[in-house]
CSV table of C-alpha atoms in Angstrom, one decimal:
chain,number,residue,atom,x,y,z
A,1,UNK,CA,-0.8,8.5,251.0
A,2,UNK,CA,0.4,11.9,251.8
A,3,UNK,CA,2.6,11.8,248.4
A,4,UNK,CA,6.0,11.6,250.6
A,5,UNK,CA,8.2,9.2,251.3
A,6,UNK,CA,7.6,6.6,254.1
A,7,UNK,CA,10.2,6.1,256.7
A,8,UNK,CA,13.1,3.8,255.8
A,9,UNK,CA,11.4,0.2,256.1
A,10,UNK,CA,14.3,-2.5,257.1
A,11,UNK,CA,14.1,-5.9,254.9
A,12,UNK,CA,16.5,-8.5,253.8
A,13,UNK,CA,17.5,-8.1,250.4
A,14,UNK,CA,17.5,-4.4,249.8
A,15,UNK,CA,17.9,-0.9,251.5
A,16,UNK,CA,15.5,1.4,250.3
A,17,UNK,CA,14.1,4.4,250.5
A,18,UNK,CA,10.1,3.7,250.1
A,19,UNK,CA,6.7,5.2,248.8
A,20,UNK,CA,3.1,3.7,249.3
A,21,UNK,CA,0.4,3.3,246.6
A,22,UNK,CA,-3.2,4.7,247.8
A,23,UNK,CA,-5.6,7.1,247.1
A,24,UNK,CA,-4.4,10.1,246.4
A,25,UNK,CA,-6.6,12.8,247.1
A,26,UNK,CA,-5.3,16.1,246.2
A,27,UNK,CA,-3.5,17.3,242.4
A,28,UNK,CA,-0.1,19.2,244.9
A,29,UNK,CA,0.0,15.2,246.3
A,30,UNK,CA,-0.3,13.9,242.6
A,31,UNK,CA,3.0,16.4,241.6
A,32,UNK,CA,4.9,16.2,245.1
A,33,UNK,CA,4.6,11.9,244.2
A,34,UNK,CA,6.7,12.2,241.4
A,35,UNK,CA,8.7,15.0,242.1
A,36,UNK,CA,9.9,13.0,245.0
A,37,UNK,CA,10.2,9.7,242.9
A,38,UNK,CA,12.1,12.4,240.4
A,39,UNK,CA,14.8,13.1,243.0
A,40,UNK,CA,16.4,9.7,242.6
A,41,UNK,CA,19.5,9.1,239.4
A,42,UNK,CA,17.6,5.8,238.4
A,43,UNK,CA,14.5,7.6,238.1
A,44,UNK,CA,15.9,10.0,236.3
A,45,UNK,CA,17.5,7.8,234.3
A,46,UNK,CA,14.2,5.3,233.6
A,47,UNK,CA,12.1,8.8,232.6
A,48,UNK,CA,15.0,10.1,230.0
A,49,UNK,CA,15.4,7.0,228.1
A,50,UNK,CA,11.8,5.8,228.3
A,51,UNK,CA,9.3,8.1,228.4
A,52,UNK,CA,9.0,9.0,224.7
A,53,UNK,CA,9.4,5.1,224.0
A,54,UNK,CA,6.5,4.7,226.0
A,55,UNK,CA,4.3,7.2,224.4
A,56,UNK,CA,4.9,5.7,221.2
A,57,UNK,CA,4.5,2.3,222.3
A,58,UNK,CA,1.0,3.5,223.8
A,59,UNK,CA,0.0,5.8,221.2
A,60,UNK,CA,0.7,2.3,218.6
A,61,UNK,CA,-1.7,0.1,220.8
A,62,UNK,CA,-4.5,3.6,220.6
A,63,UNK,CA,-4.3,3.9,224.0
A,64,UNK,CA,-3.6,6.9,226.1
A,65,UNK,CA,0.0,7.7,227.9
A,66,UNK,CA,-0.2,7.8,230.6
A,67,UNK,CA,-2.8,5.0,230.7
A,68,UNK,CA,-5.7,5.0,233.7
A,69,UNK,CA,-5.3,1.2,234.6
A,70,UNK,CA,-2.0,-1.4,234.4
A,71,UNK,CA,-2.1,-4.8,234.9
A,72,UNK,CA,0.5,-8.0,234.7
A,73,UNK,CA,0.0,-11.4,234.4
A,74,UNK,CA,3.0,-13.7,235.0
A,75,UNK,CA,4.2,-17.4,233.8
A,76,UNK,CA,7.4,-18.9,235.3
A,77,UNK,CA,7.1,-21.7,233.2
A,78,UNK,CA,7.2,-19.6,230.2
A,79,UNK,CA,9.7,-17.1,231.9
A,80,UNK,CA,6.9,-14.3,230.4
A,81,UNK,CA,5.9,-10.9,232.1
A,82,UNK,CA,2.7,-9.5,230.5
A,83,UNK,CA,1.8,-5.6,230.5
A,84,UNK,CA,-1.6,-5.0,230.2
A,85,UNK,CA,-3.1,-1.3,230.8
A,86,UNK,CA,-6.6,0.1,229.8
A,87,UNK,CA,-8.0,4.5,228.8
A,88,UNK,CA,-10.9,3.6,230.9
A,89,UNK,CA,-11.1,2.4,234.9
A,90,UNK,CA,-13.6,-0.6,233.7
A,91,UNK,CA,-13.6,-2.4,230.4
A,92,UNK,CA,-11.1,-5.0,229.0
A,93,UNK,CA,-7.7,-4.3,228.9
A,94,UNK,CA,-5.2,-4.3,225.9
A,95,UNK,CA,-1.4,-6.6,226.1
A,96,UNK,CA,1.2,-3.6,225.1
A,97,UNK,CA,4.0,-5.4,225.8
A,98,UNK,CA,5.3,-8.9,226.9
A,99,UNK,CA,9.4,-9.0,228.8
A,100,UNK,CA,11.2,-11.8,229.4
A,101,UNK,CA,12.0,-12.7,232.9
A,102,UNK,CA,15.4,-13.4,232.8
A,103,UNK,CA,15.7,-15.7,235.6
A,104,UNK,CA,14.3,-17.8,238.3
A,105,UNK,CA,14.8,-20.0,241.0
A,106,UNK,CA,13.0,-22.6,242.8
A,107,UNK,CA,10.3,-24.9,241.3
A,108,UNK,CA,6.4,-24.9,240.2
A,109,UNK,CA,4.1,-24.6,243.3
A,110,UNK,CA,3.6,-21.9,245.6
A,111,UNK,CA,6.1,-20.0,247.8
A,112,UNK,CA,4.6,-20.7,251.9
A,113,UNK,CA,8.1,-19.8,254.0
A,114,UNK,CA,10.8,-18.1,254.0
A,115,UNK,CA,14.1,-19.4,252.2
A,116,UNK,CA,12.8,-21.9,249.8
A,117,UNK,CA,13.3,-19.9,247.9
A,118,UNK,CA,10.2,-20.1,245.8
A,119,UNK,CA,8.6,-17.7,243.6
A,120,UNK,CA,5.0,-16.9,244.9
A,121,UNK,CA,2.0,-17.8,243.2
A,122,UNK,CA,-1.7,-16.7,243.0
A,123,UNK,CA,-3.1,-13.1,243.2
A,124,UNK,CA,-0.8,-9.7,244.4
A,125,UNK,CA,-0.3,-6.2,244.3
A,126,UNK,CA,2.7,-4.3,243.1
A,127,UNK,CA,2.5,-1.9,246.9
A,128,UNK,CA,5.1,0.2,246.5
A,129,UNK,CA,8.2,1.6,245.4
A,130,UNK,CA,11.9,1.1,245.7
A,131,UNK,CA,14.1,4.1,243.8
A,132,UNK,CA,17.5,3.0,245.2
A,133,UNK,CA,17.1,-1.4,244.5
A,134,UNK,CA,20.7,-3.5,244.9
A,135,UNK,CA,18.8,-4.6,241.2
A,136,UNK,CA,18.8,-1.3,239.9
A,137,UNK,CA,14.7,-0.5,240.1
A,138,UNK,CA,12.2,-2.6,241.5
A,139,UNK,CA,8.1,-2.5,243.0
A,140,UNK,CA,7.7,-4.3,245.5
A,141,UNK,CA,5.0,-7.7,245.6
A,142,UNK,CA,2.0,-8.1,247.8
A,143,UNK,CA,3.5,-11.9,249.0
A,144,UNK,CA,2.9,-13.1,251.4
A,145,UNK,CA,-1.3,-12.0,250.9
A,146,UNK,CA,-4.6,-13.5,252.4
A,147,UNK,CA,-4.7,-16.2,251.4
A,148,UNK,CA,-0.4,-17.0,251.8
A,149,UNK,CA,-1.0,-15.9,255.6
A,150,UNK,CA,-3.6,-19.0,255.6
A,151,UNK,CA,-2.0,-21.8,254.4
A,152,UNK,CA,1.4,-21.1,254.6
A,153,UNK,CA,4.3,-21.0,257.9
A,154,UNK,CA,2.6,-19.2,260.5
A,155,UNK,CA,6.0,-18.8,262.3
A,156,UNK,CA,7.3,-17.3,258.9
A,157,UNK,CA,6.1,-16.9,255.9
A,158,UNK,CA,9.1,-15.3,254.3
A,159,UNK,CA,8.4,-11.7,252.3
A,160,UNK,CA,11.1,-9.1,250.1
A,161,UNK,CA,9.2,-10.6,247.3
A,162,UNK,CA,10.0,-7.9,243.9
A,163,UNK,CA,9.8,-7.1,240.8
A,164,UNK,CA,12.7,-5.7,239.6
A,165,UNK,CA,15.9,-5.3,237.0
A,166,UNK,CA,19.6,-7.4,237.1
A,167,UNK,CA,18.8,-10.8,236.3
A,168,UNK,CA,19.1,-12.5,239.5
A,169,UNK,CA,16.8,-13.8,241.9
A,170,UNK,CA,16.1,-15.8,244.5
A,171,UNK,CA,12.6,-15.5,245.1
A,172,UNK,CA,12.1,-12.6,243.4
A,173,UNK,CA,10.8,-11.5,239.4
A,174,UNK,CA,13.7,-10.1,237.8
A,175,UNK,CA,13.3,-8.9,234.4
A,176,UNK,CA,16.5,-6.7,232.6
A,177,UNK,CA,17.8,-3.2,233.7
A,178,UNK,CA,15.9,-2.3,230.4
A,179,UNK,CA,12.8,-3.3,230.5
A,180,UNK,CA,12.5,-2.1,234.9
A,181,UNK,CA,13.3,1.1,233.5
A,182,UNK,CA,10.2,1.0,231.2
A,183,UNK,CA,7.7,-0.7,233.3
A,184,UNK,CA,9.3,1.6,237.1
A,185,UNK,CA,8.7,4.9,235.2
A,186,UNK,CA,5.1,4.0,233.7
A,187,UNK,CA,4.0,3.1,237.4
A,188,UNK,CA,5.3,5.9,238.8
A,189,UNK,CA,3.8,8.1,236.1
A,190,UNK,CA,0.5,6.1,235.9
A,191,UNK,CA,0.2,6.2,239.7
A,192,UNK,CA,0.7,10.5,239.9
A,193,UNK,CA,-1.9,10.6,237.6
A,194,UNK,CA,-4.4,9.1,240.1
A,195,UNK,CA,-4.5,4.7,239.4
A,196,UNK,CA,-4.8,3.5,243.2
A,197,UNK,CA,-4.1,-0.6,242.4
A,198,UNK,CA,-1.4,-2.7,240.5
A,199,UNK,CA,-2.2,-6.0,240.2
A,200,UNK,CA,-0.1,-8.6,239.2
A,201,UNK,CA,-1.3,-12.0,239.0
A,202,UNK,CA,1.5,-14.9,239.2
A,203,UNK,CA,0.8,-18.5,237.6
A,204,UNK,CA,3.0,-21.2,237.2
A,205,UNK,CA,2.0,-21.5,233.8
A,206,UNK,CA,-0.3,-20.9,231.0
A,207,UNK,CA,-3.3,-22.0,232.6
A,208,UNK,CA,-4.8,-23.2,229.8
A,209,UNK,CA,-6.5,-26.7,229.3
A,210,UNK,CA,-3.2,-28.0,227.4
A,211,UNK,CA,-0.8,-26.3,230.0
A,212,UNK,CA,-3.2,-27.4,233.4
A,213,UNK,CA,-3.1,-30.9,231.4
A,214,UNK,CA,0.9,-30.4,231.5
A,215,UNK,CA,1.3,-29.7,235.3
A,216,UNK,CA,-0.9,-32.3,236.1
A,217,UNK,CA,1.0,-35.0,234.1
A,218,UNK,CA,4.6,-33.5,235.8
A,219,UNK,CA,3.3,-33.4,239.3
A,220,UNK,CA,1.6,-36.7,239.9
A,221,UNK,CA,0.6,-37.6,243.2
A,222,UNK,CA,0.6,-33.6,244.6
A,223,UNK,CA,-3.8,-33.5,245.2
A,224,UNK,CA,-3.0,-30.6,247.4
A,225,UNK,CA,-0.6,-28.8,244.3
A,226,UNK,CA,-3.1,-29.7,241.6
A,227,UNK,CA,-6.4,-28.0,244.1
A,228,UNK,CA,-4.6,-25.2,244.1
A,229,UNK,CA,-3.8,-24.9,240.8
A,230,UNK,CA,-7.1,-25.7,239.5
A,231,UNK,CA,-7.9,-22.2,241.8
A,232,UNK,CA,-5.9,-19.9,240.2
A,233,UNK,CA,-6.8,-21.8,236.9
A,234,UNK,CA,-10.6,-19.8,237.5
A,235,UNK,CA,-9.2,-16.0,237.5
A,236,UNK,CA,-7.0,-17.2,234.6
A,237,UNK,CA,-10.1,-18.3,232.5
A,238,UNK,CA,-12.1,-15.3,233.7
A,239,UNK,CA,-9.3,-12.8,232.8
A,240,UNK,CA,-8.4,-15.1,229.6
A,241,UNK,CA,-12.0,-15.1,228.4
A,242,UNK,CA,-12.9,-10.9,228.0
A,243,UNK,CA,-9.5,-9.4,229.2
A,244,UNK,CA,-11.4,-7.6,232.5
A,245,UNK,CA,-9.9,-8.0,235.5
A,246,UNK,CA,-12.0,-9.9,238.5
A,247,UNK,CA,-11.9,-8.5,242.1
A,248,UNK,CA,-10.1,-11.3,244.1
A,249,UNK,CA,-10.9,-12.1,247.6
A,250,UNK,CA,-9.8,-14.3,250.2
A,251,UNK,CA,-11.9,-17.5,251.7
A,252,UNK,CA,-11.4,-18.7,255.1
A,253,UNK,CA,-9.7,-21.6,253.9
A,254,UNK,CA,-7.5,-19.7,251.7
A,255,UNK,CA,-9.0,-20.1,248.3
A,256,UNK,CA,-9.3,-17.8,245.7
A,257,UNK,CA,-12.7,-16.6,245.3
A,258,UNK,CA,-13.4,-14.2,242.0
A,259,UNK,CA,-16.0,-11.8,241.3
A,260,UNK,CA,-17.6,-8.5,239.2
A,261,UNK,CA,-15.1,-6.5,238.0
A,262,UNK,CA,-14.9,-4.2,241.0
A,263,UNK,CA,-12.0,-1.8,242.8
A,264,UNK,CA,-9.4,-4.2,241.6
A,265,UNK,CA,-6.7,-5.7,244.0
A,266,UNK,CA,-8.3,-4.5,247.2
A,267,UNK,CA,-8.6,-7.5,249.0
A,268,UNK,CA,-5.6,-9.6,247.5
């Protein structure tokens, strides 16, 4: 990670200048990342409107600002996005805020090919920043991941999936412009302070016993889909136990495997 803007990346939905996440090696590079982001008017707007509000929000949760870790969970059926954070590089996370997902497309179930308008389900990262989004600001979701490439279309699994503002979507996770200002600026601050991973886990619903039973009842004769959701539930249950994210890896058959917390998100 050099802290400099990456070359323009051509995509079908957004024409953007992007900055890749990665390990930050030196203090001058940290400054460079924040400074480069601050060149963009919408990032400056987000900073002006949200910096003090975020500081107060984290103070109320007895967390430092910016935090050492950020973690997101999205639930399609409930249309909710959770923001979790921690002062430490390890240990349990604290729920900071829940945002409404204000639009959706497709149905419950995994994304497998280009043009299916599905929102992905699985274990991902927010892997680059888009300060010039068509949807105010956006963070790219690392679909397709290793599991998607094994189980999805080998010809074209699709892509260009973002967490963004503007309450419109074809396969993305949209929250309000007000919400994305908050999340984007928080991510900039945390990344500039040295955070190398921004995990996001996307579920069809809250996979509690009751929630999973409801999915089974409403999706009869779909054993492969239920098996996939059962696999997602393993990760959901592990986090629910003590609010500690797990390392996520992918087996040769496309199943997610969960291990001890270490380098979260590295192999998603």
